[in-house]
Amino acid sequence: MSKVYHKELETEFENFEDWLHTFNLYRGKSGDDDDQSAFDEDRLIGRFKGSLCMVKVPFPDDITREPGFDPSMGMFQGIPPNDPVNVLVRVYVIRATDLHPADINGKADPYIAIKLGKSEVKDKENYISKQLNPIFGKSFDVEATFPMESLLTVSVYDWDLVGTDDLIGETKIDLENRFYSKHRATCGIASNYAIHGYNVWRDPMKPTQILAKLCKDGKLDGPHYGPGGRVKVANRVYLGPTEIEDEN
């Protein structure tokens, strides 16, 4: 069953670090600075992503029961290669709520800015005048290469006719963690499959392809399709209604 999350997915799925963890790399050594977080940010020179694991042998039951787990292959199984991966990222920005006023009239003139690696998009010409709850309804396409370019920044700026535009707020999303996570956090799954309209299927893989890949990764038999919406995976049979509409 599909579930809608009303807050950041990172808090729900522990930053999508189910196997790939992030370790910050700092220059020099820590001192007795009053603002330790700001001091560490100045010393940050990079991030290492990897995984370390110490586990008691024989493996605990909760590990061996994982789908597709082979005790003879050790803990790290199904790890993708670390070769550079070229991706096309599509960012949907729907709306913002309760923005902080940036003008003397108690309003703001917000617009969207997207940054990923060396790519930067500023939708300055489409700012929304005098609005603290703007509906943007925009999408942006940005190309990137993992692992070199993985941190997506979505910012909201206040447009000013004279002077520098002020930053109202921003959010940062680690796309590489989402890309490699077993939770498949790359694109939301719609309840229905539609080929056109406002709810068109947006995932690059079709539902049958997604299910086939999950079965392959988990070393499960299937999927096997039968009449009347019948699908068999391993030793379980799932039944669901099938609705076909005339596309004409």
PDB file of C-alpha atoms in Angstrom, residues 21-157:
ATOM      1  CA  HIS A  21      27.330   6.013   5.628  1.00  0.00           C
ATOM      2  CA  THR A  22      28.838   9.499   5.396  1.00  0.00           C
ATOM      3  CA  PHE A  23      32.022  10.430   7.282  1.00  0.00           C
ATOM      4  CA  ASN A  24      33.144  14.070   7.252  1.00  0.00           C
ATOM      5  CA  LEU A  25      36.834  14.758   6.590  1.00  0.00           C
ATOM      6  CA  TYR A  26      38.332  17.742   8.442  1.00  0.00           C
ATOM      7  CA  ARG A  27      41.555  19.721   8.109  1.00  0.00           C
ATOM      8  CA  GLY A  28      43.718  20.093  11.220  1.00  0.00           C
ATOM      9  CA  LYS A  29      42.418  19.299  14.677  1.00  0.00           C
ATOM     10  CA  SER A  30      39.541  20.495  16.798  1.00  0.00           C
ATOM     11  CA  GLY A  31      40.068  23.367  19.255  1.00  0.00           C
ATOM     12  CA  ASP A  32      38.161  25.076  22.036  1.00  0.00           C
ATOM     13  CA  ASP A  33      36.082  27.247  19.736  1.00  0.00           C
ATOM     14  CA  ASP A  34      32.876  28.757  21.145  1.00  0.00           C
ATOM     15  CA  ASP A  35      30.896  27.769  18.066  1.00  0.00           C
ATOM     16  CA  GLN A  36      32.175  24.258  17.412  1.00  0.00           C
ATOM     17  CA  SER A  37      29.733  23.579  14.552  1.00  0.00           C
ATOM     18  CA  ALA A  38      30.832  26.704  12.651  1.00  0.00           C
ATOM     19  CA  PHE A  39      34.475  25.857  13.337  1.00  0.00           C
ATOM     20  CA  ASP A  40      34.042  22.327  12.002  1.00  0.00           C
ATOM     21  CA  GLU A  41      32.271  23.664   8.902  1.00  0.00           C
ATOM     22  CA  ASP A  42      35.317  25.824   8.121  1.00  0.00           C
ATOM     23  CA  ARG A  43      37.624  22.804   8.435  1.00  0.00           C
ATOM     24  CA  LEU A  44      35.459  20.494   6.323  1.00  0.00           C
ATOM     25  CA  ILE A  45      37.383  19.483   3.183  1.00  0.00           C
ATOM     26  CA  GLY A  46      35.364  16.523   1.962  1.00  0.00           C
ATOM     27  CA  ARG A  47      33.189  13.539   2.758  1.00  0.00           C
ATOM     28  CA  PHE A  48      33.941   9.837   2.647  1.00  0.00           C
ATOM     29  CA  LYS A  49      31.084   7.465   1.960  1.00  0.00           C
ATOM     30  CA  GLY A  50      31.412   3.845   2.850  1.00  0.00           C
ATOM     31  CA  SER A  51      30.411   1.225   5.367  1.00  0.00           C
ATOM     32  CA  LEU A  52      32.123  -0.487   8.266  1.00  0.00           C
ATOM     33  CA  CYS A  53      30.637  -3.500   9.977  1.00  0.00           C
ATOM     34  CA  MET A  54      31.546  -5.775  12.866  1.00  0.00           C
ATOM     35  CA  VAL A  55      29.183  -8.683  13.381  1.00  0.00           C
ATOM     36  CA  LYS A  56      29.184 -11.779  15.538  1.00  0.00           C
ATOM     37  CA  VAL A  57      29.623 -15.110  13.742  1.00  0.00           C
ATOM     38  CA  PRO A  58      27.432 -17.040  13.127  1.00  0.00           C
ATOM     39  CA  PHE A  59      25.172 -14.318  11.799  1.00  0.00           C
ATOM     40  CA  PRO A  60      22.117 -13.389  13.902  1.00  0.00           C
ATOM     41  CA  ASP A  61      18.736 -14.657  12.726  1.00  0.00           C
ATOM     42  CA  ASP A  62      17.435 -11.182  11.836  1.00  0.00           C
ATOM     43  CA  ILE A  63      20.269 -10.838   9.291  1.00  0.00           C
ATOM     44  CA  THR A  64      20.034 -14.288   7.746  1.00  0.00           C
ATOM     45  CA  ARG A  65      16.292 -13.832   7.209  1.00  0.00           C
ATOM     46  CA  GLU A  66      16.870 -10.825   4.937  1.00  0.00           C
ATOM     47  CA  PRO A  67      15.608 -11.591   1.379  1.00  0.00           C
ATOM     48  CA  GLY A  68      18.453 -12.733  -0.853  1.00  0.00           C
ATOM     49  CA  PHE A  69      21.033 -12.966   1.964  1.00  0.00           C
ATOM     50  CA  ASP A  70      23.692 -15.651   1.478  1.00  0.00           C
ATOM     51  CA  PRO A  71      25.730 -16.283   4.679  1.00  0.00           C
ATOM     52  CA  SER A  72      28.667 -17.594   2.634  1.00  0.00           C
ATOM     53  CA  MET A  73      29.061 -14.204   0.904  1.00  0.00           C
ATOM     54  CA  GLY A  74      29.622 -12.121   4.054  1.00  0.00           C
ATOM     55  CA  MET A  75      27.788  -8.999   5.189  1.00  0.00           C
ATOM     56  CA  PHE A  76      28.170  -6.743   2.152  1.00  0.00           C
ATOM     57  CA  GLN A  77      26.063  -8.280  -0.579  1.00  0.00           C
ATOM     58  CA  GLY A  78      24.489  -6.675  -3.605  1.00  0.00           C
ATOM     59  CA  ILE A  79      26.767  -3.639  -3.352  1.00  0.00           C
ATOM     60  CA  PRO A  80      26.745  -1.668  -6.630  1.00  0.00           C
ATOM     61  CA  PRO A  81      30.043  -0.742  -8.341  1.00  0.00           C
ATOM     62  CA  ASN A  82      31.579   2.602  -7.372  1.00  0.00           C
ATOM     63  CA  ASP A  83      32.078   3.764 -10.952  1.00  0.00           C
ATOM     64  CA  PRO A  84      30.860   7.312 -11.770  1.00  0.00           C
ATOM     65  CA  VAL A  85      27.147   7.383 -12.632  1.00  0.00           C
ATOM     66  CA  ASN A  86      25.587  10.028 -14.880  1.00  0.00           C
ATOM     67  CA  VAL A  87      22.042  10.945 -13.848  1.00  0.00           C
ATOM     68  CA  LEU A  88      19.314  13.339 -14.889  1.00  0.00           C
ATOM     69  CA  VAL A  89      17.613  14.855 -11.857  1.00  0.00           C
ATOM     70  CA  ARG A  90      14.121  16.311 -12.155  1.00  0.00           C
ATOM     71  CA  VAL A  91      13.158  18.570  -9.260  1.00  0.00           C
ATOM     72  CA  TYR A  92       9.492  19.385  -8.631  1.00  0.00           C
ATOM     73  CA  VAL A  93       8.857  22.499  -6.540  1.00  0.00           C
ATOM     74  CA  ILE A  94       5.153  22.723  -5.765  1.00  0.00           C
ATOM     75  CA  ARG A  95       4.717  25.395  -3.123  1.00  0.00           C
ATOM     76  CA  ALA A  96       6.116  27.085  -0.025  1.00  0.00           C
ATOM     77  CA  THR A  97       4.250  27.992   3.156  1.00  0.00           C
ATOM     78  CA  ASP A  98       4.720  30.626   5.846  1.00  0.00           C
ATOM     79  CA  LEU A  99       7.798  32.256   4.342  1.00  0.00           C
ATOM     80  CA  HIS A 100       9.591  34.835   6.448  1.00  0.00           C
ATOM     81  CA  PRO A 101       8.725  38.384   5.327  1.00  0.00           C
ATOM     82  CA  ALA A 102      11.650  39.982   3.514  1.00  0.00           C
ATOM     83  CA  ASP A 103      10.200  43.382   2.537  1.00  0.00           C
ATOM     84  CA  ILE A 104       9.118  46.374   4.617  1.00  0.00           C
ATOM     85  CA  ASN A 105       5.496  45.754   3.563  1.00  0.00           C
ATOM     86  CA  GLY A 106       5.520  42.424   5.417  1.00  0.00           C
ATOM     87  CA  LYS A 107       5.546  40.398   2.207  1.00  0.00           C
ATOM     88  CA  ALA A 108       8.154  38.795  -0.068  1.00  0.00           C
ATOM     89  CA  ASP A 109       8.750  38.310  -3.786  1.00  0.00           C
ATOM     90  CA  PRO A 110       9.985  34.695  -3.771  1.00  0.00           C
ATOM     91  CA  TYR A 111      11.605  32.722  -6.569  1.00  0.00           C
ATOM     92  CA  ILE A 112      13.360  29.341  -6.799  1.00  0.00           C
ATOM     93  CA  ALA A 113      17.076  28.598  -7.185  1.00  0.00           C
ATOM     94  CA  ILE A 114      18.480  25.101  -7.801  1.00  0.00           C
ATOM     95  CA  LYS A 115      22.134  24.116  -7.341  1.00  0.00           C
ATOM     96  CA  LEU A 116      23.710  20.705  -7.967  1.00  0.00           C
ATOM     97  CA  GLY A 117      27.471  20.493  -8.371  1.00  0.00           C
ATOM     98  CA  LYS A 118      28.530  23.085 -10.937  1.00  0.00           C
ATOM     99  CA  SER A 119      25.001  23.423 -12.332  1.00  0.00           C
ATOM    100  CA  GLU A 120      22.879  26.283 -11.046  1.00  0.00           C
ATOM    101  CA  VAL A 121      19.417  27.435 -12.106  1.00  0.00           C
ATOM    102  CA  LYS A 122      17.818  30.678 -10.895  1.00  0.00           C
ATOM    103  CA  ASP A 123      14.196  31.191 -11.862  1.00  0.00           C
ATOM    104  CA  LYS A 124      14.470  34.879 -11.058  1.00  0.00           C
ATOM    105  CA  GLU A 125      12.308  36.134 -13.918  1.00  0.00           C
ATOM    106  CA  ASN A 126       9.352  34.107 -12.590  1.00  0.00           C
ATOM    107  CA  TYR A 127       9.289  35.538  -9.076  1.00  0.00           C
ATOM    108  CA  ILE A 128       5.884  35.710  -7.372  1.00  0.00           C
ATOM    109  CA  SER A 129       5.017  39.187  -6.168  1.00  0.00           C
ATOM    110  CA  LYS A 130       3.984  39.961  -2.572  1.00  0.00           C
ATOM    111  CA  GLN A 131       3.358  36.400  -1.405  1.00  0.00           C
ATOM    112  CA  LEU A 132       4.330  34.415   1.708  1.00  0.00           C
ATOM    113  CA  ASN A 133       2.555  31.209   0.623  1.00  0.00           C
ATOM    114  CA  PRO A 134       3.534  30.975  -3.052  1.00  0.00           C
ATOM    115  CA  ILE A 135       2.427  28.188  -5.375  1.00  0.00           C
ATOM    116  CA  PHE A 136       5.324  27.640  -7.773  1.00  0.00           C
ATOM    117  CA  GLY A 137       4.243  24.529  -9.692  1.00  0.00           C
ATOM    118  CA  LYS A 138       7.624  24.275 -11.398  1.00  0.00           C
ATOM    119  CA  SER A 139       9.979  21.494 -12.472  1.00  0.00           C
ATOM    120  CA  PHE A 140      13.690  21.748 -13.213  1.00  0.00           C
ATOM    121  CA  ASP A 141      16.004  19.274 -14.972  1.00  0.00           C
ATOM    122  CA  VAL A 142      19.659  19.141 -13.898  1.00  0.00           C
ATOM    123  CA  GLU A 143      22.383  16.695 -14.972  1.00  0.00           C
ATOM    124  CA  ALA A 144      24.906  15.400 -12.459  1.00  0.00           C
ATOM    125  CA  THR A 145      27.562  12.734 -11.947  1.00  0.00           C
ATOM    126  CA  PHE A 146      27.750  10.655  -8.770  1.00  0.00           C
ATOM    127  CA  PRO A 147      29.764  10.706  -6.569  1.00  0.00           C
ATOM    128  CA  MET A 148      31.296  14.070  -7.549  1.00  0.00           C
ATOM    129  CA  GLU A 149      27.977  15.952  -7.625  1.00  0.00           C
ATOM    130  CA  SER A 150      25.445  14.618  -5.167  1.00  0.00           C
ATOM    131  CA  LEU A 151      24.252  17.419  -2.863  1.00  0.00           C
ATOM    132  CA  LEU A 152      21.133  19.137  -4.209  1.00  0.00           C
ATOM    133  CA  THR A 153      20.302  22.576  -2.798  1.00  0.00           C
ATOM    134  CA  VAL A 154      16.830  24.048  -3.309  1.00  0.00           C
ATOM    135  CA  SER A 155      16.671  27.699  -2.230  1.00  0.00           C
ATOM    136  CA  VAL A 156      13.995  30.372  -2.046  1.00  0.00           C
ATOM    137  CA  TYR A 157      15.179  33.947  -2.624  1.00  0.00           C
TER     138      TYR A 157
END
